[in-house]
XYZ file of C-alpha atoms in Angstrom:
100
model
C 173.492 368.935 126.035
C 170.712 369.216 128.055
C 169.335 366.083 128.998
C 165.771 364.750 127.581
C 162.613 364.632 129.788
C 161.774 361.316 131.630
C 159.155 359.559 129.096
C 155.496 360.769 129.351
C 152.488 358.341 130.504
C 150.050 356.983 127.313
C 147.529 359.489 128.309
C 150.073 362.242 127.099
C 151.559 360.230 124.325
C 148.453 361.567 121.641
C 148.792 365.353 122.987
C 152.425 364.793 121.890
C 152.095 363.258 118.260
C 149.403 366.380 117.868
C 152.338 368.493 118.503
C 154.971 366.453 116.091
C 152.387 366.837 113.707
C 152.324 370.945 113.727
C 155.830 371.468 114.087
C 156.380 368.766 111.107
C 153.579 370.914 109.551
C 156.093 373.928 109.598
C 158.619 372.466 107.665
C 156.292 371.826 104.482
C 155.612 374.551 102.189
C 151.724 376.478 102.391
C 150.425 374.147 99.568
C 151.765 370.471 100.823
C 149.747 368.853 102.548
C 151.067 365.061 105.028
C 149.171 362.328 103.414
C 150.545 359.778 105.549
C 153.100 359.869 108.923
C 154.097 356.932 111.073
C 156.510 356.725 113.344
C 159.282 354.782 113.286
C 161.484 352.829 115.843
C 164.858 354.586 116.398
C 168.272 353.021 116.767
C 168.985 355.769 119.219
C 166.972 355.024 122.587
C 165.429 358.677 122.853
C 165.465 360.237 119.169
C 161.929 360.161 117.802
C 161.924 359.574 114.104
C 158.934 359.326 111.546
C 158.210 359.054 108.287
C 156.100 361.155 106.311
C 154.330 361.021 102.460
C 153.897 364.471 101.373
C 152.021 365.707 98.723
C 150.412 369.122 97.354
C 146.790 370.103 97.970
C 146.267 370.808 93.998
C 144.749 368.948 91.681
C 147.210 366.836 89.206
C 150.484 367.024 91.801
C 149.997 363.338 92.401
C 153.392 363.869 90.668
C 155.038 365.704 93.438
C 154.817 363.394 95.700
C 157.735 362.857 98.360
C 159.080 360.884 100.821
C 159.827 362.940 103.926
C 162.547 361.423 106.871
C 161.858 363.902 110.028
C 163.829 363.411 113.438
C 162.544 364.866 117.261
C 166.014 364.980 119.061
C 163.745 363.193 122.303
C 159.875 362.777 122.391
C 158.949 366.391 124.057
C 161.427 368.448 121.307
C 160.330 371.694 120.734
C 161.879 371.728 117.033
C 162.465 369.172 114.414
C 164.891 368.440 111.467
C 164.383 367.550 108.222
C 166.369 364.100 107.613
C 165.653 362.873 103.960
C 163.718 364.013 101.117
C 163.021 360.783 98.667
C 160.945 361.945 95.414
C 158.501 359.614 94.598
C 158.309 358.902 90.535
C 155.429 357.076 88.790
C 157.762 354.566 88.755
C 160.113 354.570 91.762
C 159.424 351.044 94.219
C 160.206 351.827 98.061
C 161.089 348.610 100.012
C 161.326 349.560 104.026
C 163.310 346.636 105.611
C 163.757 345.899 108.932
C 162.451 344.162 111.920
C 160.193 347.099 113.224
């Protein structure tokens, strides 16, 4: 494998979560829209992981709304992977543990 660029100074850091965020774009269907994506601390030092709550654009989906687990195989990836998919119910309780 080839290996990962050296890590990019701050002042690049925002041009490259604008570019997470279209190429996570592409993986949604036309009508979903990201509500929410952060990005999460990694067990592997270079894999870039974050994740995402996804819901449609129409009125009254509130009810498709999903939990989305993407992974960036090092910070200037020019592709990403889908990782989990977590529907959310009306009644469904998410409890993210850890110390990050």
């Amino acid at each position: 494998p080839a290996e990962p660029p050296p890590a990019e100074p701050p002042s690049q850091a925002r041009g490259q979560q604008e570019q997470h965020l279209h190429l996570m774009m592409q993986l949604l269907r036309p009508q979903d829209a990201i509500r929410l994506a952060v990005r999460l601390e990694s067990a592997r030092p270079r894999r870039v992981r974050y994740l995402l709550v996804v819901r449609p654009e129409e009125e009254g989906a509130e009810a498709e709304t999903a939990l989305l687990g993407v992974d960036f195989a090092h910070e200037g990836a020019a592709h990403c992977t889908l990782g989990m998919v977590l529907p959310l119910w009306s009644d469904t309780q998410v409890f993210l543990d850890g110390d990050g």
